Coordinates of C-alpha atoms in Angstrom, one line a residue:
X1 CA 147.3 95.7 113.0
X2 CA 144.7 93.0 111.4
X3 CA 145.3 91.3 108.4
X4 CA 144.1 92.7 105.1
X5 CA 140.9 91.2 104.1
X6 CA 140.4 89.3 100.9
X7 CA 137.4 91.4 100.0
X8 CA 134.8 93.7 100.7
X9 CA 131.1 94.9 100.6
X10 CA 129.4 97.7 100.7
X11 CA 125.8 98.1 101.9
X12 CA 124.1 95.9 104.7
X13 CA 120.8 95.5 104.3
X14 CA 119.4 92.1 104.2
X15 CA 120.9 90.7 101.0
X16 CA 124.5 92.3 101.9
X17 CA 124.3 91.4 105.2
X18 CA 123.4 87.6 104.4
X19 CA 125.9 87.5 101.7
X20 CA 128.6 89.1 103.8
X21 CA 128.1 86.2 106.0
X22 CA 127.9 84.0 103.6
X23 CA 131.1 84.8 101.8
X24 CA 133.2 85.1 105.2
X25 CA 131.0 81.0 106.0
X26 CA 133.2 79.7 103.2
X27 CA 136.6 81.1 104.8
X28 CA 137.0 84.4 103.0
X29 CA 138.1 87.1 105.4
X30 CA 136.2 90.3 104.5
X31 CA 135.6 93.4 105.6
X32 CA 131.8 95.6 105.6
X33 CA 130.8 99.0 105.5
X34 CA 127.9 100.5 105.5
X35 CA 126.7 104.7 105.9
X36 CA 124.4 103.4 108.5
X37 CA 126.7 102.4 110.8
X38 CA 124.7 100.6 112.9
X39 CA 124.0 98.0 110.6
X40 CA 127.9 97.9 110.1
X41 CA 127.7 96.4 114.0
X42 CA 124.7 94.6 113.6
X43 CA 126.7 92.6 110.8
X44 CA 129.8 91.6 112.8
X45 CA 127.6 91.2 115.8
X46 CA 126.2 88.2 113.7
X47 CA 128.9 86.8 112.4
X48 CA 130.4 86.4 115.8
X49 CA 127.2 84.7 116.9
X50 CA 127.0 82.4 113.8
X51 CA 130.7 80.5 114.2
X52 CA 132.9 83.5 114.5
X53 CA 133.1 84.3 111.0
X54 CA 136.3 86.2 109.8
X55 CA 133.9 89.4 108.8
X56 CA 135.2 93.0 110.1
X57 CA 133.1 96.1 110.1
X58 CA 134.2 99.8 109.5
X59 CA 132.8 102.7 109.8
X60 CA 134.0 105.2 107.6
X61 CA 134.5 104.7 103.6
X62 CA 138.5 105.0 103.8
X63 CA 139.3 102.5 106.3
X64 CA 136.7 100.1 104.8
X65 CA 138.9 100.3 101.6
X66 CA 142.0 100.3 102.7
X67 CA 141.7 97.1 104.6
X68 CA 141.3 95.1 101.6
X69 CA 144.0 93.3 99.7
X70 CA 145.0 94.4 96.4
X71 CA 143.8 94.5 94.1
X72 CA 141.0 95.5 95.7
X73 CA 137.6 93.4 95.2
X74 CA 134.1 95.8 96.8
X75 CA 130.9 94.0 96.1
X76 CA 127.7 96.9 96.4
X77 CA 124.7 95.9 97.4
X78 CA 122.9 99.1 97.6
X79 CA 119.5 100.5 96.0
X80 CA 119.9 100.5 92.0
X81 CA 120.1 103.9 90.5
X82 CA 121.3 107.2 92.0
X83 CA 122.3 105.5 95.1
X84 CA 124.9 102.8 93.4
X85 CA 126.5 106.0 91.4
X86 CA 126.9 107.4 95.2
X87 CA 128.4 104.4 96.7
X88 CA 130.8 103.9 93.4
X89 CA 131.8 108.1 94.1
X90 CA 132.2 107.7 97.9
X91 CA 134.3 104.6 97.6
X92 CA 136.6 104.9 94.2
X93 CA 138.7 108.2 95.6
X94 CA 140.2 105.6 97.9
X95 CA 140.9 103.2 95.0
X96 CA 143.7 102.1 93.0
X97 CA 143.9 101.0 89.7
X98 CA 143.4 97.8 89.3
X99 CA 140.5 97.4 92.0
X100 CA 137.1 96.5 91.2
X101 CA 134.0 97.3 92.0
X102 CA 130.8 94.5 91.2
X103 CA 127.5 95.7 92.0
X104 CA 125.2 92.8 93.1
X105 CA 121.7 94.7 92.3
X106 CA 118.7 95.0 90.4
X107 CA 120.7 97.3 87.5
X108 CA 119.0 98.6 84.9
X109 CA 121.5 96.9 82.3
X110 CA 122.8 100.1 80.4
X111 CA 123.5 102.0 83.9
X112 CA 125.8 99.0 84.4
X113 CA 127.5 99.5 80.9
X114 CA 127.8 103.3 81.4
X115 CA 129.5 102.7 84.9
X116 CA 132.1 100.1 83.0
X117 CA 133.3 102.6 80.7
X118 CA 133.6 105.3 83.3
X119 CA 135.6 103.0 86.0
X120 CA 137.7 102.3 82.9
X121 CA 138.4 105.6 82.6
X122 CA 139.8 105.6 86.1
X123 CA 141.7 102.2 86.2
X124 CA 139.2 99.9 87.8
X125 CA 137.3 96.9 86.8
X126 CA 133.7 96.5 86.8
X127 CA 130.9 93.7 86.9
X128 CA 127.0 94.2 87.5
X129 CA 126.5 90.9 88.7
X130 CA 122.5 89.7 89.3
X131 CA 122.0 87.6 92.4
X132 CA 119.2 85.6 93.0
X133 CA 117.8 83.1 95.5
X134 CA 116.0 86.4 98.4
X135 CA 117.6 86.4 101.7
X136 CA 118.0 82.7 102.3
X137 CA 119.8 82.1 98.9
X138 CA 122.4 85.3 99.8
X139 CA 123.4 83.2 103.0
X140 CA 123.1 80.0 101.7
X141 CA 123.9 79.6 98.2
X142 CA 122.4 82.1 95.4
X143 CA 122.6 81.6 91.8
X144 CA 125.1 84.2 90.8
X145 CA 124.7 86.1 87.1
X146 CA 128.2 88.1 86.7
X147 CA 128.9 90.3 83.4
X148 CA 131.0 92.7 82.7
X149 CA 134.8 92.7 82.8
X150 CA 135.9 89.5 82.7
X151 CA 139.5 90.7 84.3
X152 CA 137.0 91.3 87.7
X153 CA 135.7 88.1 87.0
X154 CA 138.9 86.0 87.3
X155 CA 139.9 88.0 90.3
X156 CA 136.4 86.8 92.4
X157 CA 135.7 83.5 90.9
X158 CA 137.3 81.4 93.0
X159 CA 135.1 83.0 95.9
X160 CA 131.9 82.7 93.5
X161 CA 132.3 79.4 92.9
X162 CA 132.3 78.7 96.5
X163 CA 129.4 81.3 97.9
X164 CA 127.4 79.9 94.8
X165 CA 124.7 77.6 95.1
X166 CA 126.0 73.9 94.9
X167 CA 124.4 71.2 92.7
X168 CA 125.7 68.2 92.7
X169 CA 125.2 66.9 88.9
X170 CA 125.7 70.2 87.9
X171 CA 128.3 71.9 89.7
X172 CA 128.2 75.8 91.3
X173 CA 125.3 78.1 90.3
X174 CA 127.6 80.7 88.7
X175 CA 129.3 81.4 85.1
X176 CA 130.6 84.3 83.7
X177 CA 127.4 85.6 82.0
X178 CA 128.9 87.8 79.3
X179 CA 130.5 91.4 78.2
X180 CA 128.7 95.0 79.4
X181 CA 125.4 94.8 81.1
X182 CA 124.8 91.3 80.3
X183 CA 124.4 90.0 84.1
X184 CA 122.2 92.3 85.1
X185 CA 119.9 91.4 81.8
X186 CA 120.0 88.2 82.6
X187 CA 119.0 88.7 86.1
X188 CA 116.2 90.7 84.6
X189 CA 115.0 88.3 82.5
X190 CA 115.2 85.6 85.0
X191 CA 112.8 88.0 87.1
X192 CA 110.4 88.3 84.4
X193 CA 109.9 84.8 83.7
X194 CA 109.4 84.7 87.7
X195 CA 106.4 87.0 87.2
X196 CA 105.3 84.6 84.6
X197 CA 105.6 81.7 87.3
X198 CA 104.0 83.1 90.1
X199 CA 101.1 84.4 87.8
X200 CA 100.5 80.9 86.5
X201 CA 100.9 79.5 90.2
X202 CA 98.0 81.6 91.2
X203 CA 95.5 81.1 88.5
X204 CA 96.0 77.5 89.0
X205 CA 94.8 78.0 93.0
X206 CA 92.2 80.6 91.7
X207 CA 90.8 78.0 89.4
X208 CA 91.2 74.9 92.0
X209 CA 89.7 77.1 94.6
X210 CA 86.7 78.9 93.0
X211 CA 86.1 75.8 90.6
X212 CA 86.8 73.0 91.9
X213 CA 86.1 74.3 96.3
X214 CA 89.3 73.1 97.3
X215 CA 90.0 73.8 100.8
X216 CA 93.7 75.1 102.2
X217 CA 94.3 71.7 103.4
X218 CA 93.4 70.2 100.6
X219 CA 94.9 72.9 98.2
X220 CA 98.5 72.5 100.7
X221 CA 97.8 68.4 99.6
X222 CA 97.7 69.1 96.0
X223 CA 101.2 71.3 96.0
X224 CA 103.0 69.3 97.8
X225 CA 102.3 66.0 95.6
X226 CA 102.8 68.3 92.5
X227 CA 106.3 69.2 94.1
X228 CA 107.2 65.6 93.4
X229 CA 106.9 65.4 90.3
X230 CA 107.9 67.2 87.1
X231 CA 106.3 70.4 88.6
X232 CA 109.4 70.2 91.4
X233 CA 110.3 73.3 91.9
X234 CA 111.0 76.1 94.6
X235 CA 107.8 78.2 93.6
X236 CA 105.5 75.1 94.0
X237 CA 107.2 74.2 97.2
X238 CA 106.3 77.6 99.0
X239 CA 103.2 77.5 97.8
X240 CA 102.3 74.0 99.2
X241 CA 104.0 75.9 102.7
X242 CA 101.7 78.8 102.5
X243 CA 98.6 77.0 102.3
X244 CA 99.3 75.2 105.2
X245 CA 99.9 78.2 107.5
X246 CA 97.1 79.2 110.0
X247 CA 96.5 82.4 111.0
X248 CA 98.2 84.1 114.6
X249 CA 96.2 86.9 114.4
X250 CA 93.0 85.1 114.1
X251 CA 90.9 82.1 113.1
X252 CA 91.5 80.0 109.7
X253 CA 94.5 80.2 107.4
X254 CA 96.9 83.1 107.0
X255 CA 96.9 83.0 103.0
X256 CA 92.9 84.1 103.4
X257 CA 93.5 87.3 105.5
X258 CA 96.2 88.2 102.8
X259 CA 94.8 91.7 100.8
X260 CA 94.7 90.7 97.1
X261 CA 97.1 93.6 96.1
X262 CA 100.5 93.0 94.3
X263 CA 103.8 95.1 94.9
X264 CA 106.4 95.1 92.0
X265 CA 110.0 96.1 91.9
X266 CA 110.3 96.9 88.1
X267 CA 112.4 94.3 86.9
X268 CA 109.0 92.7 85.2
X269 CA 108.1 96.2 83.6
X270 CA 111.9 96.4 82.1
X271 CA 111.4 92.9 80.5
X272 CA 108.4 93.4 78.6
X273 CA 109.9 96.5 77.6
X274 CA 112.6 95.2 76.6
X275 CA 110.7 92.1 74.4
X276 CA 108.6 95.3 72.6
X277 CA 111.8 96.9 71.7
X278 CA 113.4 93.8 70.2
X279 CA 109.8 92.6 68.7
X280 CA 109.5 89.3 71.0
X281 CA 106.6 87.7 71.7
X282 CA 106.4 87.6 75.6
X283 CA 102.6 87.6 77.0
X284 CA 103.1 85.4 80.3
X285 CA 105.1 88.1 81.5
X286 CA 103.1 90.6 79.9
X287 CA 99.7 89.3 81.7
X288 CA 101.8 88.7 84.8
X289 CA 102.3 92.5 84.8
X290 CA 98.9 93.5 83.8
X291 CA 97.3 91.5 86.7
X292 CA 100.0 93.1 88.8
X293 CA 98.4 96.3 87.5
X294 CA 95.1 95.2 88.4
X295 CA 95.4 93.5 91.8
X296 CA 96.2 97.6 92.3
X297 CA 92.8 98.4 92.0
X298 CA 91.2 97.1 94.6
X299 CA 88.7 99.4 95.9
X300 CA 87.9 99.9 91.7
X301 CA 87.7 95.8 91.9
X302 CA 85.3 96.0 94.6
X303 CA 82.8 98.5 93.4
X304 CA 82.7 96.5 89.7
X305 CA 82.3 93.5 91.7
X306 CA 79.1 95.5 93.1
X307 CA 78.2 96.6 88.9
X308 CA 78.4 92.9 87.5
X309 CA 76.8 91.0 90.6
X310 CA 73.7 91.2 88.7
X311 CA 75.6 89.3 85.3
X312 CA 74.8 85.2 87.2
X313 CA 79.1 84.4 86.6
X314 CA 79.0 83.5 90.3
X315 CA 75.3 81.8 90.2
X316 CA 76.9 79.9 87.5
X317 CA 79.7 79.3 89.3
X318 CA 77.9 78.3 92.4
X319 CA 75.8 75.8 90.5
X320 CA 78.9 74.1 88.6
X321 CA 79.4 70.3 89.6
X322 CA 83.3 69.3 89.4
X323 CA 84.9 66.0 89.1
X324 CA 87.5 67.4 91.4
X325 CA 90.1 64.9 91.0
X326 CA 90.2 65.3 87.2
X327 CA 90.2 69.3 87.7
X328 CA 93.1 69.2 89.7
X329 CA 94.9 66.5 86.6
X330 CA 94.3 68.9 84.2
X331 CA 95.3 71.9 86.0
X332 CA 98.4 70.1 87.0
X333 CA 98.8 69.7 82.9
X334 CA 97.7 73.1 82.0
X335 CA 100.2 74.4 84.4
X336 CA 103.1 72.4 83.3
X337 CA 102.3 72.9 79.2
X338 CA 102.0 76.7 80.3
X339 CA 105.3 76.7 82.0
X340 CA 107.3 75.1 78.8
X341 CA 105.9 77.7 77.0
X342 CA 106.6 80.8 79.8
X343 CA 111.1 79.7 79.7
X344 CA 110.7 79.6 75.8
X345 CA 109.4 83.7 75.6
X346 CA 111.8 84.0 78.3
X347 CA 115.0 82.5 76.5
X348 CA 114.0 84.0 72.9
X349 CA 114.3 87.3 74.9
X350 CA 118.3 86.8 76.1
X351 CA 118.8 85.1 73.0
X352 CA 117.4 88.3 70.4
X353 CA 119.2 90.5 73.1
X354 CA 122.4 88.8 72.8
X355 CA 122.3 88.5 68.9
X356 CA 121.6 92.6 69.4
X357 CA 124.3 93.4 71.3
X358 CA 127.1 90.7 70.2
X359 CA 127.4 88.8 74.0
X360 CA 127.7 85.4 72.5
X361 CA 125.4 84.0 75.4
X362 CA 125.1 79.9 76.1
X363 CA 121.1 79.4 77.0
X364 CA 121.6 76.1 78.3
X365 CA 124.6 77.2 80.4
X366 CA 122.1 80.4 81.8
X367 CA 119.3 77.5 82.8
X368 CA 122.4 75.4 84.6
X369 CA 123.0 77.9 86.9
X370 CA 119.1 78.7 87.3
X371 CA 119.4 75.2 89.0
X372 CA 120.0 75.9 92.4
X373 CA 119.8 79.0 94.3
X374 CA 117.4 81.3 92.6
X375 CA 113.6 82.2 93.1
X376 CA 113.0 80.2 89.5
X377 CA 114.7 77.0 90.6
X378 CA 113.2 73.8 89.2
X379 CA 114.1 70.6 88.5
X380 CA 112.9 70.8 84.3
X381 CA 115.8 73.5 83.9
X382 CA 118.3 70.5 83.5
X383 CA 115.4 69.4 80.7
X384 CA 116.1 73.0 79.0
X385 CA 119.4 72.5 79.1
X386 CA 120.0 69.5 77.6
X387 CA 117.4 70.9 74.8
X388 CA 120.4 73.5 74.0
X389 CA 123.0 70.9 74.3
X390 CA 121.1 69.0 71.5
X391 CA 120.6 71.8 69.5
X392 CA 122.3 75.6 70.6
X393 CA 120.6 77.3 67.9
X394 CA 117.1 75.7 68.6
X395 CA 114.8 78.9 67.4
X396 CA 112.5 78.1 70.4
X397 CA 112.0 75.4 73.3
X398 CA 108.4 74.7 71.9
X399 CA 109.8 72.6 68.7
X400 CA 112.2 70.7 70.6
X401 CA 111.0 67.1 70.0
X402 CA 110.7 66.3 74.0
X403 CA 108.8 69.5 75.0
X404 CA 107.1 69.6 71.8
X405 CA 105.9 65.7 73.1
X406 CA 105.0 67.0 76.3
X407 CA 102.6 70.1 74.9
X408 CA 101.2 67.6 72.6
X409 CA 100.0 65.2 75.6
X410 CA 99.0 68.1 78.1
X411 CA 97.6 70.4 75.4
X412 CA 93.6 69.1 75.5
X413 CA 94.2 69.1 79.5
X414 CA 95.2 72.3 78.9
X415 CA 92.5 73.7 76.7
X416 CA 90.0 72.4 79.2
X417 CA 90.7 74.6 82.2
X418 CA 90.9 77.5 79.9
X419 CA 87.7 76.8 78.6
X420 CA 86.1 76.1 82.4
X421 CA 87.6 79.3 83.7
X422 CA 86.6 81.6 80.6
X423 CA 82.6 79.6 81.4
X424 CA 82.7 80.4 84.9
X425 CA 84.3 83.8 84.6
X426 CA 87.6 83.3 86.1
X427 CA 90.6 85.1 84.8
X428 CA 93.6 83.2 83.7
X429 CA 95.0 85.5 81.5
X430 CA 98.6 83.8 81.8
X431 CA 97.2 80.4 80.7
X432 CA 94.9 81.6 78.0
X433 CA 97.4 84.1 76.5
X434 CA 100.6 81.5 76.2
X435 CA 97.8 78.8 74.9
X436 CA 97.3 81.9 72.4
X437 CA 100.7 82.1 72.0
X438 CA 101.8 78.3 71.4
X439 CA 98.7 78.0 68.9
X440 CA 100.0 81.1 67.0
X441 CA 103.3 80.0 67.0
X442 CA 102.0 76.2 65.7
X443 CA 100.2 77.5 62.9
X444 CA 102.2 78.0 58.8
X445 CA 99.5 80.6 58.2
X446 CA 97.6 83.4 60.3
X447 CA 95.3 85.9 59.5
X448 CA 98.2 88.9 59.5
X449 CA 97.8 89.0 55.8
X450 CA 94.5 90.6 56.3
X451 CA 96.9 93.2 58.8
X452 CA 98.7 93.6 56.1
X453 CA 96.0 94.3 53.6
X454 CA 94.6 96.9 56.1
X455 CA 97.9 98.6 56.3
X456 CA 98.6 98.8 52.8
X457 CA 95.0 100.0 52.4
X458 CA 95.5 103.5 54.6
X459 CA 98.7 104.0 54.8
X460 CA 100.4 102.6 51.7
X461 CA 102.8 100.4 53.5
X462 CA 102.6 97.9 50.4
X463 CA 103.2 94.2 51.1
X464 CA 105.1 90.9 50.0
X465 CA 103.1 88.5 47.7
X466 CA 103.4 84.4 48.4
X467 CA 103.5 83.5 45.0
X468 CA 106.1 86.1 43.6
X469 CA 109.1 87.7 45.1
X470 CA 109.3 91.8 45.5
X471 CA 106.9 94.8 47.3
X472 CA 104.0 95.7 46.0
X473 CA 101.4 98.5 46.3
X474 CA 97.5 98.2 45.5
X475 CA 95.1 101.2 45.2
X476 CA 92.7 99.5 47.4
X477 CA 90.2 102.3 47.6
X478 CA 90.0 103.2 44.7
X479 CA 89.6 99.7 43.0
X480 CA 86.7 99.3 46.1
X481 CA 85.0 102.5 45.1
X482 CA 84.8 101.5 41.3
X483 CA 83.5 98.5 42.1
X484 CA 80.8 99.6 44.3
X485 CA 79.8 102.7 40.9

């Protein structure tokens, strides 16, 4: 009879499979199930051709379980919704008090809290742990966001800190995020401010491109020498790869032949849900989403492209001459400014959520663990952190006195490729709505009192005075009408 394994997981797609792998990589024997059950011998098929891996595969739900140690440790990494409820009923009849379950998916947070309470009910432990980093990070070192019971925590961390990603000035890419859903909000979060990224990465090659008529090569030069500086970061890094791909299927490069048409998951939608229901300021991932949204409309795009051809944007563009070596500066500013100001939405969000739901979160352990491993990995994270080692209750990144610095410098770099893209009718609408946002949020007075005004006007909402304390009402109307008698 084999040994009992040290732990187990549930669904084999390519993260589980990849993080099966990775887990048994590190020494851990464990054991894999899936209801397909040929990707249950697909799995041990590759861990016997990758070093032999101590990884065994079962068939059927009950043997699955009962071959782990107690207590029992099942990591899940099925489809979120109805299909992780499925997995949880098909596996816990052979559970025991005690076990745990951890589900490694995109989790809608409050599913995650509702599943806690009602494993509680039966004796076992619960996390909803995010996992970052795509199929590379699962086997190689993702950046690991587990909340929930921290019980189930202690009982998996010493395999978490090894299956983590591994920074060397920084240590593992995993904490224990927080109580309830936590993890998974994180996770969320983290995706959001990912939209932010990629939507920023791609106005800068829209504006570099149409603008400034840089060439793939050219364009693959430019990322790659911003990925050595304080733009380093995963997200710049593929980018620099992708323009340097050519196509197999054809002539030129692979990025052209790429339809202009964005899929989502709806972790991006959650977030900017979630900032409208705590009242956060969040428009990078906002626009992110709403050029998601648009990139959807594609045969609409084409036949308005047919409407405005008449307008002379792309005569105007055609006739533009560009100091292309001072666009892409700027740009590399803009970008960078734009960026500072995309983590600071993106931290106000956990932080509001955590004040809301009592989790006590650490910001500037959250951007540690961001380090390594995950799709958002960059090398100004250890910046952020130190910012919230300085200060923990800093209100927002933007009035920390080195980013504040930073903006300062980039901020006329910035406001020039905002103003050439809005002149030759290119969309940025991440840039030019966090530029929105950072000179809102600079400004001691806006024009809201007038909103204000207006609202007390129709609706007699009344308003607070800046020269007395109190509420007060005015019948607007009426004074307006005797005035005009």
């Amino acid at each position: 009879m084999a040994p009992l394994t040290r732990i187990g997981l549930a669904g084999l797609a390519v993260m589980g499979q990849n993080l099966a792998l990775n887990i048994a990589e590190k020494g851990f024997h464990i054991s894999v199930y899936n209801r397909t059950t040929l990707k249950v011998d697909e799995t041990v098929e590759r861990a016997k051709q990758e070093g032999d891996l101590p990884l065994y595969g079962f068939h059927d739900p009950e043997s699955f379980v009962k071959s782990i140690q107690k207590p029992r440790v099942i990591i899940m990494l099925v489809k979120a919704g109805a299909p992780v409820d499925q997995t949880i009923k098909t596996l816990s009849i052979y559970m025991e008090k005690g076990d745990c379950v951890i589900d490694g998916g995109n989790e809608w947070y409050e599913n995650t809290e509702r599943r806690e309470k009602a494993m509680a009910v039966l004796g076992l432990l619960y996390l909803g742990m995010g996992v970052s980093g795509g199929e590379d990070g699962a086997r190689h070192g993702p950046s690991l966001m587990p909340g929930g019971s921290f019980k189930a925590y202690k009982h998996i961390e010493d395999i978490l800190l090894k299956v983590a990603a591994q920074v060397p000035d920084s240590g593992p890419c995993v904490t224990y995020i927080g109580k309830g859903g936590s993890g998974n909000f994180v996770k969320m979060v983290h995706n959001g401010i990912e939209y932010g990224d990629m939507q920023l990465i791609a106005e800068a090659y829209d504006v570099l491109k149409s603008v400034g008529k840089l060439t793939n090569e050219e364009l693959c030069q430019v990322f790659s020498d911003w990925n050595k500086g304080e733009l380093l970061r995963f997200l710049i890094e593929i980018t620099a790869d992708i323009f340097g791909i050519k196509d197999d299927k054809g002539e030129g490069y692979l990025v052209d032949k790429v339809l202009d048409k964005t899929g989502m998951k709806g972790t991006g939608k959650w977030t900017v849900q979630q900032a409208a229901e705590l009242s956060v300021a969040a428009p990078t991932i906002a626009s992110s989403l709403d050029g998601r949204f648009l990139s959807g409309l594609k045969e609409e795009r084409v036949e308005a492209s047919k409407v405005f051809k008449s307008s002379g944007i792309r005569d105007t563009l055609a006739d533009q001459v560009v100091d292309k070596e001072k666009l892409i500066h700027d740009v590399r500013q803009a970008l960078y400014a734009s960026k500072i100001c995309s983590y600071a939405q993106g931290m106000n969000l956990i932080r509001a959520k955590s004040a809301e739901k009592g989790w006590d979160l650490k910001l500037g352990e959250l951007t540690r663990i961001w380090k390594g491993g995950c799709i958002i990995r960059a090398v100004f994270l250890d910046r952020i952190k130190k910012a919230y080692d300085r200060n923990p209750n800093l209100p927002n990144l933007l009035v920390d006195p080195e980013f504040a610095n930073e903006i300062i410098e980039r901020q006329s770099a910035w406001r020039r490729v905002v103003s050439t893209a809005i002149n030759s009718g290119i969309s940025t609408p991440g840039m030019t709505s966090i530029l929105a946002y950072f000179d809102t949020y600079r400004r001691s007075k806006l024009p809201a009192n007038l909103v204000q005004a207006q609202r007390d006007y129709f609706g007699a909402h009344t308003y607070e005075r800046v020269d007395m304390d109190g509420s007060f009402h005015t019948e607007w109307f009426k004074i307006a009408k005797q005035s005009k008698i």
